[in-house]
Short mmCIF file of C-alpha atoms in Angstrom, two decimals:
data_model
loop_
_atom_site.label_atom_id
_atom_site.label_comp_id
_atom_site.label_asym_id
_atom_site.label_seq_id
_atom_site.Cartn_x
_atom_site.Cartn_y
_atom_site.Cartn_z
CA MET U 13 101.68 -57.57 -52.34
CA ALA U 14 98.25 -58.91 -53.31
CA MET U 15 97.47 -59.67 -49.97
CA LEU U 16 98.76 -56.29 -48.48
CA LEU U 17 96.58 -54.61 -50.67
CA PHE U 18 93.51 -56.85 -49.46
CA GLY U 19 93.90 -56.38 -45.74
CA VAL U 20 94.46 -52.90 -45.79
CA TRP U 21 91.42 -52.55 -48.38
CA ALA U 22 89.53 -54.30 -45.35
CA LEU U 23 90.64 -52.52 -42.62
CA LEU U 24 89.69 -49.28 -44.97
CA ALA U 25 86.52 -51.48 -45.07
CA LEU U 26 86.74 -51.68 -41.29
CA VAL U 27 86.08 -47.94 -40.17
CA PRO U 28 83.62 -45.71 -40.44
CA CYS U 29 83.23 -43.47 -42.97
CA SER U 30 84.05 -39.69 -41.42
CA GLY U 31 80.91 -38.70 -44.18
CA ALA U 32 78.96 -40.79 -42.96
CA THR U 33 78.96 -39.91 -39.91
CA GLU U 34 77.99 -36.02 -40.12
CA GLU U 35 74.41 -37.55 -42.31
CA PRO U 36 72.00 -34.56 -41.01
CA PHE U 37 68.41 -35.66 -39.69
CA GLU U 38 65.50 -33.82 -38.37
CA VAL U 39 63.38 -33.88 -35.80
CA SER U 40 60.07 -32.49 -35.54
CA VAL U 41 56.84 -32.49 -33.58
CA TRP U 42 53.39 -32.15 -33.92
CA PRO U 43 51.39 -30.03 -33.80
CA HIS U 44 53.47 -27.26 -33.89
CA GLN U 45 51.39 -25.25 -31.72
CA ALA U 46 49.47 -26.81 -28.52
CA LEU U 47 46.42 -25.23 -27.38
CA VAL U 48 44.40 -27.45 -23.75
CA GLU U 49 41.81 -26.98 -21.88
CA PHE U 50 41.80 -27.77 -18.45
CA GLY U 51 42.47 -30.92 -17.29
CA GLN U 52 41.85 -31.98 -21.47
CA SER U 53 43.90 -34.15 -22.97
CA LEU U 54 46.16 -34.29 -25.94
CA VAL U 55 47.97 -36.14 -27.74
CA VAL U 56 51.44 -35.35 -29.60
CA ASN U 57 53.79 -37.49 -32.37
CA CYS U 58 57.27 -36.54 -32.21
CA SER U 59 59.27 -38.72 -35.83
CA THR U 60 62.81 -37.74 -37.22
CA THR U 61 64.46 -37.88 -40.80
CA CYS U 62 66.47 -40.84 -39.41
CA PRO U 63 66.69 -43.84 -41.23
CA ASP U 64 67.70 -46.77 -38.60
CA PRO U 65 66.39 -43.62 -34.89
CA GLY U 66 67.76 -45.35 -31.86
CA PRO U 67 66.86 -44.51 -28.27
CA SER U 68 63.55 -41.87 -28.86
CA GLY U 69 60.79 -40.47 -26.44
CA ILE U 70 59.57 -37.58 -24.91
CA GLU U 71 60.48 -35.57 -21.72
CA THR U 72 56.81 -34.79 -19.76
CA VAL U 73 55.54 -34.81 -16.29
CA LEU U 74 52.05 -35.69 -17.28
CA LYS U 75 50.92 -39.26 -17.61
CA LYS U 76 52.03 -40.50 -20.36
CA THR U 77 50.95 -42.72 -22.70
CA GLN U 78 52.78 -44.41 -26.18
CA VAL U 79 49.67 -44.80 -28.57
CA GLY U 80 51.15 -45.72 -31.52
CA LYS U 81 54.57 -46.21 -33.49
CA GLY U 82 56.48 -46.31 -36.86
CA PRO U 83 60.53 -46.76 -37.24
CA GLN U 84 61.10 -43.27 -37.84
CA TRP U 85 58.27 -41.59 -35.15
CA LYS U 86 56.53 -41.94 -31.59
CA GLU U 87 52.74 -40.38 -30.26
CA PHE U 88 51.98 -40.36 -26.87
CA LEU U 89 48.62 -39.25 -25.42
CA LEU U 90 49.14 -36.37 -22.22
CA GLU U 91 46.29 -36.97 -19.16
CA ASP U 92 45.04 -34.27 -17.70
CA VAL U 93 46.36 -30.93 -18.17
CA THR U 94 45.80 -28.50 -16.30
CA GLU U 95 48.73 -26.62 -16.35
CA ASN U 96 51.32 -24.07 -19.22
CA PHE U 97 54.80 -25.68 -19.91
CA VAL U 98 57.12 -26.65 -22.72
CA LEU U 99 57.84 -30.45 -24.05
CA GLN U 100 60.77 -32.05 -24.83
CA CYS U 101 60.87 -34.66 -27.77
CA PHE U 102 64.28 -36.37 -28.21
CA PHE U 103 65.66 -38.79 -30.87
CA SER U 104 69.49 -40.65 -30.94
CA CYS U 105 70.60 -41.62 -34.23
CA ALA U 106 73.95 -42.84 -34.60
CA GLY U 107 75.30 -42.36 -30.79
CA ILE U 108 73.46 -38.89 -32.16
CA GLN U 109 70.53 -37.13 -30.03
CA LYS U 110 68.98 -34.08 -30.72
CA ASP U 111 65.43 -32.35 -29.37
CA LYS U 112 62.65 -30.65 -30.64
CA SER U 113 59.78 -29.03 -27.77
CA LEU U 114 56.94 -27.97 -27.38
CA ASP U 115 55.06 -24.87 -25.28
CA ILE U 116 51.59 -26.80 -24.32
CA THR U 117 49.41 -23.92 -23.47
CA VAL U 118 46.11 -24.31 -21.37
CA TYR U 119 42.60 -21.73 -22.26
CA GLN U 120 40.13 -21.63 -18.84
CA PRO U 121 36.95 -20.81 -21.60
CA PRO U 122 35.27 -17.21 -19.10
CA GLU U 123 31.71 -19.57 -17.74
CA GLN U 124 31.95 -18.06 -14.37
CA VAL U 125 31.43 -14.34 -14.79
CA ILE U 126 29.92 -12.85 -11.17
CA LEU U 127 28.89 -9.24 -10.87
CA GLU U 128 29.05 -7.72 -7.50
CA LEU U 129 25.99 -4.24 -6.54
CA GLN U 130 27.84 -2.92 -3.50
CA PRO U 131 25.46 -2.57 -2.29
CA ALA U 132 22.04 -3.29 -4.48
CA TRP U 133 20.51 0.21 -2.76
CA VAL U 134 22.41 3.30 -2.61
CA ALA U 135 21.28 6.25 -1.95
CA MET U 136 20.77 9.20 -3.23
CA ASP U 137 23.77 11.16 -4.27
CA GLU U 138 26.35 8.97 -2.76
CA ALA U 139 28.99 6.29 -4.67
CA PHE U 140 28.75 2.44 -5.54
CA THR U 141 30.75 -0.07 -6.25
CA VAL U 142 30.53 -1.97 -8.94
CA LYS U 143 33.21 -5.33 -9.49
CA CYS U 144 33.04 -7.75 -12.85
CA ARG U 145 34.85 -11.64 -11.50
CA VAL U 146 35.60 -14.72 -13.24
CA LEU U 147 36.96 -17.44 -12.33
CA LYS U 148 39.71 -19.65 -12.79
CA VAL U 149 40.34 -18.22 -16.96
CA ALA U 150 42.91 -18.59 -19.17
CA PRO U 151 45.57 -17.47 -20.06
CA LEU U 152 44.36 -13.81 -18.53
CA GLU U 153 46.64 -12.05 -20.21
CA HIS U 154 44.37 -12.92 -22.80
CA LEU U 155 41.37 -11.49 -22.11
CA THR U 156 38.97 -8.06 -21.73
CA LEU U 157 36.82 -8.36 -18.65
CA THR U 158 33.69 -4.93 -20.07
CA VAL U 159 30.91 -3.66 -17.19
CA LEU U 160 28.19 -2.25 -19.28
CA GLN U 161 25.09 -0.09 -17.43
CA GLY U 162 21.99 -1.26 -20.13
CA ASN U 163 23.27 -1.70 -23.04
CA GLN U 164 26.38 0.99 -22.68
CA GLU U 165 30.03 0.36 -21.65
CA LEU U 166 31.51 2.30 -18.79
CA HIS U 167 34.67 0.57 -18.07
CA ARG U 168 37.22 -1.98 -20.16
CA LYS U 169 39.88 -3.94 -18.36
CA ASN U 170 42.48 -6.00 -19.84
CA PHE U 171 45.07 -8.22 -18.53
CA VAL U 172 48.37 -8.43 -20.91
CA ASN U 173 50.55 -7.94 -17.95
CA LEU U 174 49.10 -10.65 -16.23
CA ALA U 175 50.23 -14.49 -17.43
CA LEU U 176 49.23 -16.38 -14.47
CA SER U 177 47.54 -19.44 -15.74
CA SER U 178 44.07 -20.91 -13.74
CA GLN U 179 43.63 -17.50 -12.36
CA GLY U 180 40.92 -15.75 -11.30
CA ALA U 181 40.38 -11.63 -13.25
CA GLU U 182 38.67 -8.63 -11.09
CA VAL U 183 38.09 -5.91 -12.02
CA ALA U 184 35.91 -3.66 -10.46
CA ILE U 185 34.95 0.92 -10.22
CA SER U 186 33.03 3.23 -8.28
CA VAL U 187 29.86 5.27 -9.35
CA ARG U 188 27.92 8.20 -7.24
CA ALA U 189 23.92 6.93 -7.31
CA GLN U 190 21.42 9.90 -9.75
CA ARG U 191 18.00 9.43 -9.22
CA GLU U 192 18.40 8.50 -12.61
CA ASN U 193 19.95 5.56 -12.34
CA ASP U 194 17.45 3.74 -10.22
CA ARG U 195 16.10 0.67 -11.94
CA CYS U 196 19.62 0.38 -14.02
CA ASN U 197 21.07 -3.21 -15.41
CA PHE U 198 24.46 -3.87 -14.88
CA SER U 199 25.81 -6.35 -16.02
CA CYS U 200 29.21 -7.87 -16.55
CA HIS U 201 30.57 -9.72 -20.59
CA ALA U 202 33.77 -11.57 -20.77
CA GLU U 203 36.25 -12.05 -24.16
CA LEU U 204 38.78 -15.33 -24.31
CA ASP U 205 40.80 -13.49 -27.24
CA LEU U 206 42.82 -17.35 -28.63
CA SER U 207 43.49 -16.54 -31.82
CA SER U 208 46.96 -15.99 -31.42
CA TYR U 209 47.00 -19.33 -30.39
CA GLY U 210 44.68 -20.99 -33.75
CA GLY U 211 42.05 -21.32 -31.35
CA GLY U 212 38.83 -19.43 -31.21
CA LEU U 213 37.53 -15.69 -29.13
CA PHE U 214 35.22 -17.33 -26.65
CA HIS U 215 32.34 -15.63 -24.24
CA GLY U 216 31.12 -15.53 -21.19
CA SER U 217 28.22 -13.08 -19.79
CA SER U 218 26.84 -12.51 -15.83
CA ALA U 219 23.35 -12.27 -14.80
CA ILE U 220 21.95 -8.50 -14.93
CA LYS U 221 21.64 -6.95 -11.38
CA GLU U 222 19.03 -4.63 -11.11
CA LEU U 223 20.85 -0.86 -9.28
CA ARG U 224 18.31 0.36 -6.87
CA ILE U 225 18.07 4.65 -5.66
CA PHE U 226 16.61 5.60 -3.06
CA GLU U 227 15.98 7.97 -1.09
CA PHE U 228 15.34 8.65 3.15
CA SER U 229 16.83 11.57 4.93
CA LYS U 230 13.98 12.45 6.78
CA SER U 231 12.65 11.19 9.99
CA PRO U 232 8.32 9.95 9.58
CA GLN U 233 6.39 12.41 11.56
CA ILE U 234 2.92 11.74 13.26
CA TRP U 235 0.20 13.38 12.74
CA ILE U 236 -2.55 11.85 15.87
CA SER U 237 -4.08 14.42 18.68
CA PRO U 238 -2.64 14.12 21.79
CA VAL U 239 -5.28 12.86 23.98
CA LEU U 240 -7.51 9.51 23.20
CA GLU U 241 -10.89 9.11 24.97
CA VAL U 242 -11.99 5.17 25.66
CA GLY U 243 -13.79 3.67 22.61
CA VAL U 244 -13.78 6.49 20.01
CA ALA U 245 -12.34 6.47 16.89
CA GLU U 246 -9.53 8.33 15.52
CA THR U 247 -7.31 9.05 12.35
CA VAL U 248 -4.20 8.73 12.66
CA SER U 249 -1.55 9.37 9.72
CA CYS U 250 2.29 8.76 9.42
CA GLU U 251 4.35 10.43 6.83
CA VAL U 252 7.36 10.96 5.57
CA ALA U 253 8.80 13.78 3.21
CA ARG U 254 11.66 14.04 0.57
CA VAL U 255 11.17 10.11 -0.39
CA PHE U 256 11.91 8.31 -3.48
CA PRO U 257 10.27 5.73 -4.67
CA ALA U 258 7.94 6.52 -2.08
CA LYS U 259 5.09 3.95 -4.01
CA GLU U 260 7.54 1.55 -2.41
CA VAL U 261 7.59 2.95 0.93
CA ILE U 262 5.95 0.17 3.35
CA PHE U 263 4.54 1.45 7.24
CA HIS U 264 3.77 -0.29 9.88
CA MET U 265 1.78 1.38 12.82
CA PHE U 266 0.98 0.15 16.24
CA LEU U 267 -0.71 0.74 19.44
CA GLY U 268 1.32 -0.92 22.14
CA ASP U 269 2.22 -3.82 20.95
CA GLN U 270 -1.17 -4.48 18.90
CA GLU U 271 -1.28 -3.13 14.66
CA LEU U 272 -2.99 -1.73 13.09
CA ASN U 273 -5.10 -2.03 9.80
CA SER U 274 -3.31 0.73 7.63
CA PHE U 275 -3.99 2.63 3.93
CA PHE U 276 -0.98 3.28 1.98
CA SER U 277 -1.63 6.81 0.04
CA TRP U 278 1.63 8.64 -2.18
CA LYS U 279 1.74 11.78 -3.94
CA GLY U 280 5.73 13.26 -5.36
CA ASP U 281 8.80 12.41 -3.53
CA THR U 282 5.98 11.50 -0.01
CA ALA U 283 3.60 9.10 1.28
CA TRP U 284 1.33 8.53 4.04
CA ALA U 285 -0.28 6.27 6.01
CA ASN U 286 -4.15 6.60 7.39
CA ALA U 287 -5.30 4.28 10.12
CA THR U 288 -8.14 3.78 12.57
CA ILE U 289 -7.12 3.81 16.03
CA GLN U 290 -9.52 2.71 19.18
CA ALA U 291 -7.64 2.75 22.26
CA MET U 292 -9.63 0.07 24.89
CA GLU U 293 -7.88 1.59 28.23
CA ALA U 294 -7.50 4.72 29.74
CA GLY U 295 -3.88 5.73 30.06
CA ASP U 296 -0.29 6.32 28.38
CA GLN U 297 0.65 4.45 24.95
CA GLU U 298 3.09 4.70 23.33
CA LEU U 299 1.84 4.81 18.93
CA SER U 300 4.90 3.81 16.99
CA CYS U 301 5.71 3.94 12.68
CA LEU U 302 7.64 2.40 11.07
CA VAL U 303 8.82 2.97 7.74
CA SER U 304 11.43 1.61 5.64
CA LEU U 305 12.53 1.42 1.88
CA GLY U 306 14.27 -2.02 0.54
CA SER U 307 16.87 -2.37 2.91
CA MET U 308 16.91 1.02 5.23
CA GLU U 309 14.56 1.44 8.01
CA GLN U 310 13.29 4.60 10.35
CA LYS U 311 11.41 4.64 13.36
CA THR U 312 8.82 7.04 15.24
CA LYS U 313 7.68 6.96 18.58
CA HIS U 314 4.62 9.38 19.57
CA PRO U 315 3.00 9.50 23.15
CA VAL U 316 -1.31 9.73 23.12
CA HIS U 317 -2.72 9.66 26.27
CA VAL U 318 -6.28 7.76 26.56
CA VAL U 319 -9.14 9.46 29.30
CA ASN U 320 -12.58 8.23 29.49
CA PHE U 321 -14.90 10.49 29.72
CA PRO U 322 -18.53 9.20 28.24
CA ALA U 323 -20.85 11.81 28.14
CA PRO U 324 -22.94 13.56 31.18
CA ILE U 325 -26.37 12.37 32.43
CA LEU U 326 -28.83 14.08 32.34
CA GLU U 327 -32.82 13.20 33.65
CA ILE U 328 -35.38 15.31 34.81
CA LYS U 329 -37.07 13.46 38.15
CA GLU U 330 -40.59 12.96 37.05
CA SER U 331 -40.59 12.30 33.34
CA HIS U 332 -43.69 12.83 32.14
CA PRO U 333 -45.08 15.54 34.29
CA LEU U 334 -48.38 17.48 35.21
CA ALA U 335 -47.98 20.69 33.62
CA GLY U 336 -48.47 22.91 36.57
CA THR U 337 -45.85 21.07 38.58
CA ASP U 338 -42.31 21.25 39.80
CA VAL U 339 -40.06 19.54 37.78
CA ASN U 340 -35.97 18.62 38.71
CA VAL U 341 -34.20 18.75 35.99
CA THR U 342 -29.88 16.91 36.98
CA CYS U 343 -26.34 16.98 35.57
CA SER U 344 -23.86 15.27 36.51
CA GLY U 345 -20.30 13.09 34.89
CA HIS U 346 -20.40 9.89 34.40
CA VAL U 347 -18.79 7.29 37.60
CA LEU U 348 -16.88 6.33 34.17
CA THR U 349 -15.20 9.51 33.64
CA SER U 350 -10.99 9.69 34.57
CA SER U 351 -11.38 13.00 35.59
CA ARG U 352 -13.87 15.52 36.76
CA PRO U 353 -15.36 17.59 33.82
CA THR U 354 -17.40 20.87 33.79
CA LEU U 355 -20.42 21.17 34.06
CA HIS U 356 -23.44 23.95 32.31
CA LEU U 357 -26.59 22.65 32.44
CA GLN U 358 -29.15 25.17 29.69
CA GLY U 359 -30.98 27.71 31.84
CA ALA U 360 -29.40 27.04 35.54
CA PRO U 361 -29.29 29.72 37.33
CA HIS U 362 -25.31 28.54 39.12
CA LEU U 363 -22.01 27.13 37.11
CA PRO U 364 -21.34 23.98 39.71
CA ALA U 365 -17.44 24.12 40.65
CA PRO U 366 -15.79 20.87 38.82
CA GLY U 367 -16.82 17.73 40.04
CA GLU U 368 -20.09 18.60 41.12
CA SER U 369 -23.58 18.57 39.88
CA ALA U 370 -25.73 20.54 37.92
CA TRP U 371 -30.03 21.56 38.47
CA LEU U 372 -32.22 23.26 37.31
CA LEU U 373 -36.23 23.80 39.39
CA LEU U 374 -38.23 25.07 37.37
CA THR U 375 -42.55 24.50 37.84
CA VAL U 376 -43.49 23.31 33.66
CA LYS U 377 -46.53 24.26 31.66
CA GLU U 378 -47.49 23.61 28.48
CA GLU U 379 -45.63 25.39 26.61
CA ASP U 380 -42.88 23.67 28.00
CA ASP U 381 -44.24 20.18 26.28
CA GLY U 382 -41.43 18.53 23.57
CA ARG U 383 -38.82 21.07 25.55
CA ASN U 384 -34.77 20.13 25.24
CA PHE U 385 -32.61 20.80 27.86
CA SER U 386 -29.05 20.03 26.95
CA CYS U 387 -25.91 19.50 29.70
CA GLU U 388 -22.25 20.04 28.50
CA ALA U 389 -19.53 18.84 30.14
CA SER U 390 -15.52 19.97 30.24
CA LEU U 391 -12.40 18.47 30.73
CA GLU U 392 -8.88 19.92 30.12
CA VAL U 393 -6.29 17.18 29.36
CA GLN U 394 -3.22 18.26 28.67
CA GLY U 395 -4.16 21.26 27.37
CA GLN U 396 -6.61 20.48 25.06
CA LYS U 397 -10.63 20.99 26.51
CA LEU U 398 -12.75 17.87 26.08
CA VAL U 399 -16.20 19.32 25.55
CA LYS U 400 -19.08 16.24 25.33
CA THR U 401 -23.46 16.82 25.35
CA ALA U 402 -26.26 15.24 26.87
CA VAL U 403 -30.21 16.54 25.48
CA ILE U 404 -32.91 15.07 27.10
CA GLN U 405 -36.59 16.22 26.02
CA LEU U 406 -39.45 17.36 28.44
CA HIS U 407 -42.60 16.00 27.62
CA VAL U 408 -45.11 18.10 29.99
CA LEU U 409 -49.26 16.08 29.54
CA TYR U 410 -52.16 18.43 29.75
CA GLU U 411 -55.94 18.19 29.15
CA PRO U 412 -56.90 18.19 25.56
CA ARG U 413 -57.55 21.97 23.16
CA LEU U 414 -59.17 23.30 20.87
CA GLU U 415 -58.21 26.16 20.35
CA GLU U 416 -58.47 28.59 17.15
CA SER U 417 -55.32 28.47 15.60
CA GLY U 418 -55.82 24.52 14.78
CA CYS U 419 -59.47 24.86 15.21
CA PRO U 420 -61.56 27.04 13.92
CA GLY U 421 -64.95 27.69 14.87
CA ASN U 422 -66.40 28.71 11.47
CA GLN U 423 -65.18 27.01 8.03
CA THR U 424 -66.65 27.92 5.03
CA TRP U 425 -66.32 24.90 2.13
CA VAL U 426 -66.93 25.71 -1.99
CA GLU U 427 -69.98 23.30 -2.66
CA GLY U 428 -68.72 20.10 -5.17
CA VAL U 429 -64.39 20.49 -3.76
CA GLU U 430 -63.58 18.10 -1.63
CA GLN U 431 -63.81 19.82 1.34
CA MET U 432 -62.22 18.09 5.42
CA LEU U 433 -62.80 19.18 8.90
CA THR U 434 -60.42 21.00 9.60
CA CYS U 435 -59.63 20.49 13.85
CA VAL U 436 -56.68 19.36 15.24
CA PRO U 437 -56.39 19.04 18.46
CA GLU U 438 -53.89 19.51 21.61
CA GLY U 439 -52.68 17.20 24.83
CA ASN U 440 -49.77 15.37 26.06
CA PRO U 441 -51.42 12.38 25.83
CA ALA U 442 -52.55 13.09 21.31
CA PRO U 443 -56.24 13.54 22.32
CA THR U 444 -58.48 12.17 19.30
CA LEU U 445 -61.08 13.24 18.50
CA VAL U 446 -64.56 12.74 17.34
CA CYS U 447 -66.93 15.56 15.48
CA THR U 448 -70.55 14.76 15.03
CA CYS U 449 -73.38 16.03 13.47
CA ASN U 450 -77.63 15.75 14.19
CA GLY U 451 -76.28 12.41 16.14
CA MET U 452 -74.10 10.81 13.67
CA ILE U 453 -69.75 11.02 13.90
CA PHE U 454 -68.63 12.83 10.39
CA ASP U 455 -64.92 11.28 8.99
CA LEU U 456 -62.23 13.62 9.22
CA GLU U 457 -60.22 10.93 7.79
CA VAL U 458 -61.43 10.94 4.59
CA PRO U 459 -61.96 14.63 1.66
CA GLN U 460 -66.03 14.58 1.36
CA LYS U 461 -67.38 16.51 -1.77
CA ALA U 462 -69.19 20.07 -0.54
CA THR U 463 -73.01 19.11 -1.02
CA GLN U 464 -75.41 21.43 0.82
CA ASN U 465 -76.01 18.96 2.92
CA HIS U 466 -73.31 19.79 5.11
CA ALA U 467 -73.54 23.26 5.83
CA GLY U 468 -74.42 22.78 9.65
CA THR U 469 -72.42 22.88 12.65
CA TYR U 470 -70.44 20.24 13.70
CA HIS U 471 -69.99 19.45 17.73
CA CYS U 472 -66.60 18.34 18.52
CA THR U 473 -64.99 16.15 21.60
CA ALA U 474 -61.56 15.43 22.11
CA THR U 475 -60.22 13.50 24.52
CA ASN U 476 -57.64 12.00 26.58
CA GLN U 477 -56.58 10.53 30.10
CA LEU U 478 -56.23 13.81 32.14
CA GLY U 479 -59.97 15.47 30.48
CA SER U 480 -61.68 16.15 27.83
CA VAL U 481 -63.13 19.56 25.83
CA ASN U 482 -66.44 20.36 23.71
CA LYS U 483 -66.13 22.64 20.01
CA ASP U 484 -69.17 23.28 18.25
CA ILE U 485 -67.95 24.69 14.31
CA SER U 486 -69.95 26.30 11.82
CA VAL U 487 -69.48 25.06 8.49
CA ILE U 488 -71.44 27.12 5.87
CA VAL U 489 -70.85 25.58 2.99
CA GLN U 490 -71.02 28.30 -0.27
CA VAL U 491 -73.01 27.55 -3.51
CA SER U 492 -72.07 26.19 -6.86
CA SER U 493 -72.28 28.96 -10.05
CA PRO U 494 -70.68 29.38 -12.93
CA TYR U 495 -68.64 32.59 -11.20
CA SER U 496 -68.16 30.71 -8.06
CA GLN U 497 -64.49 30.30 -9.60
CA TYR U 498 -64.64 33.85 -10.39
CA PHE U 499 -65.09 34.69 -6.84
CA SER U 500 -62.83 31.46 -5.35
CA ASN U 501 -60.22 33.49 -7.52
CA THR U 502 -61.54 36.48 -5.40
CA ARG U 503 -61.12 35.04 -2.02
CA GLY U 504 -59.32 38.15 0.31
CA SER U 505 -60.17 40.74 -2.28
CA GLY U 506 -62.94 42.32 0.29
CA ARG U 507 -65.98 41.23 -1.65
CA GLU U 508 -65.92 36.83 -0.98
CA GLY U 509 -69.22 36.86 0.92
CA GLN U 510 -71.95 38.70 -1.81
CA PHE U 511 -72.34 35.58 -3.07
CA PRO U 512 -75.58 34.23 -1.24
CA TYR U 513 -75.80 30.58 0.81
CA ARG U 514 -78.47 28.49 0.85
CA PRO U 515 -78.96 26.58 4.03
CA ALA U 516 -79.83 23.22 4.01
CA PRO U 517 -79.76 20.24 6.69
CA CYS U 518 -76.40 19.47 7.57
CA CYS U 519 -75.22 15.95 7.43
CA SER U 520 -78.82 14.20 6.36
CA ASP U 521 -77.45 11.59 4.95
CA ARG U 522 -74.03 11.57 5.38
CA GLY U 523 -72.76 10.00 8.61
CA GLN U 524 -73.42 6.88 10.64
CA ARG U 525 -75.65 7.83 13.16
CA GLY U 526 -73.80 8.62 17.01
CA PRO U 527 -74.05 7.02 20.39
CA GLY U 528 -78.05 8.33 21.88
CA SER U 529 -79.91 9.81 18.22
CA GLN U 530 -82.52 9.56 17.24
#
């Protein structure tokens, strides 16, 4: 009986206790919430409360390496984490397996924030697009993009409904351009908020882009004479109105293929450039003006006709004729003139036909010396009248003359006052003048203080290549007295001549003795 009881107890000892198999055990994983930057690694620790655990590990498609273990735990290194996934950590205990899941979230900070202005130059009152893009940012549902104009918020967008990881985000808005928008700065700010995952707040900003607004609706206008002359400098102007910003307009002007040096000016909403043009060949040519503002260009062309029109040729057959001879004055068009001009010679009896010379025949007099003759050539070109004038001076040769107007025969000097003998000869060529008194040559260039010795008769001779003329000049020296100033002030009042004169020998000790004097 004792042996039976022992066998029963032995059998009972071999049968597992039902209470022992239902002993609870737990499986846990650390970290409880995993946030991993794209491409980085993560260490995961799996543990259990089972005192004697059986098979255990983690289930994942990622490359894993066990880096540590203990009786109730294991630690793994996950490398190159690039996408969100759920990791399973499992342990078995007394034939029962339990597992614990871990949600792993991959994030990418907004490092590449790109702002685009389309286009960079916008016509006034037209719409332009401000586009902001963020490349490779995750998770999108926690991203917010803000478009800024200066410090002012224009638009804000979140991506709550987009949960795809490693995906770019984009926002685009349309704005109508106004003049006050010119040179405004636009930027985009990205914010990734991972605080719900236990992470931080990541920021990213785009480069600042400057917007340019312009108005350029009017075509440039060229201002220039339709007819140019060979070798004659003319000013050409190119102007554009209702343009903004006027001070940034760029002008290029060309005559044919040759670019002109231009000078830029602007005022208000008008800009213009001036240049000097000098054509060297006759014929039809083209003047062009290229105006640019930002990425916009407009070009205007203007035809010009270039003519060769030198001044007419004015000639006097005898350049220095003698008084009393006949002289022929002719005017003809220059051989280089593009067309036949009409000539008008001053004093000519007839107006010649176009292309014919004009002429004038006259008998020259002494009074004609120094006379100017002019000839006007006119040419009608494309409705514009061109005029050129030539002038020539006539030089008449004649013998010397001593006229009373320039060489008075009676002259009165005042004693003690510096005086000069007044005598200006006429004649061409200009005559030389020699005056003597008592055989002595009198100095006509230097003033002399009048004395009674200067009274007397002076013999003057004017000479040129054509002959000579003589004239006697009587000089009276008025006697000096305390009242001489008074009488000099009354000269011309009818009382002059009331003061006595004292005769004296002429030039008794003045001047140089003339030839043949004793």
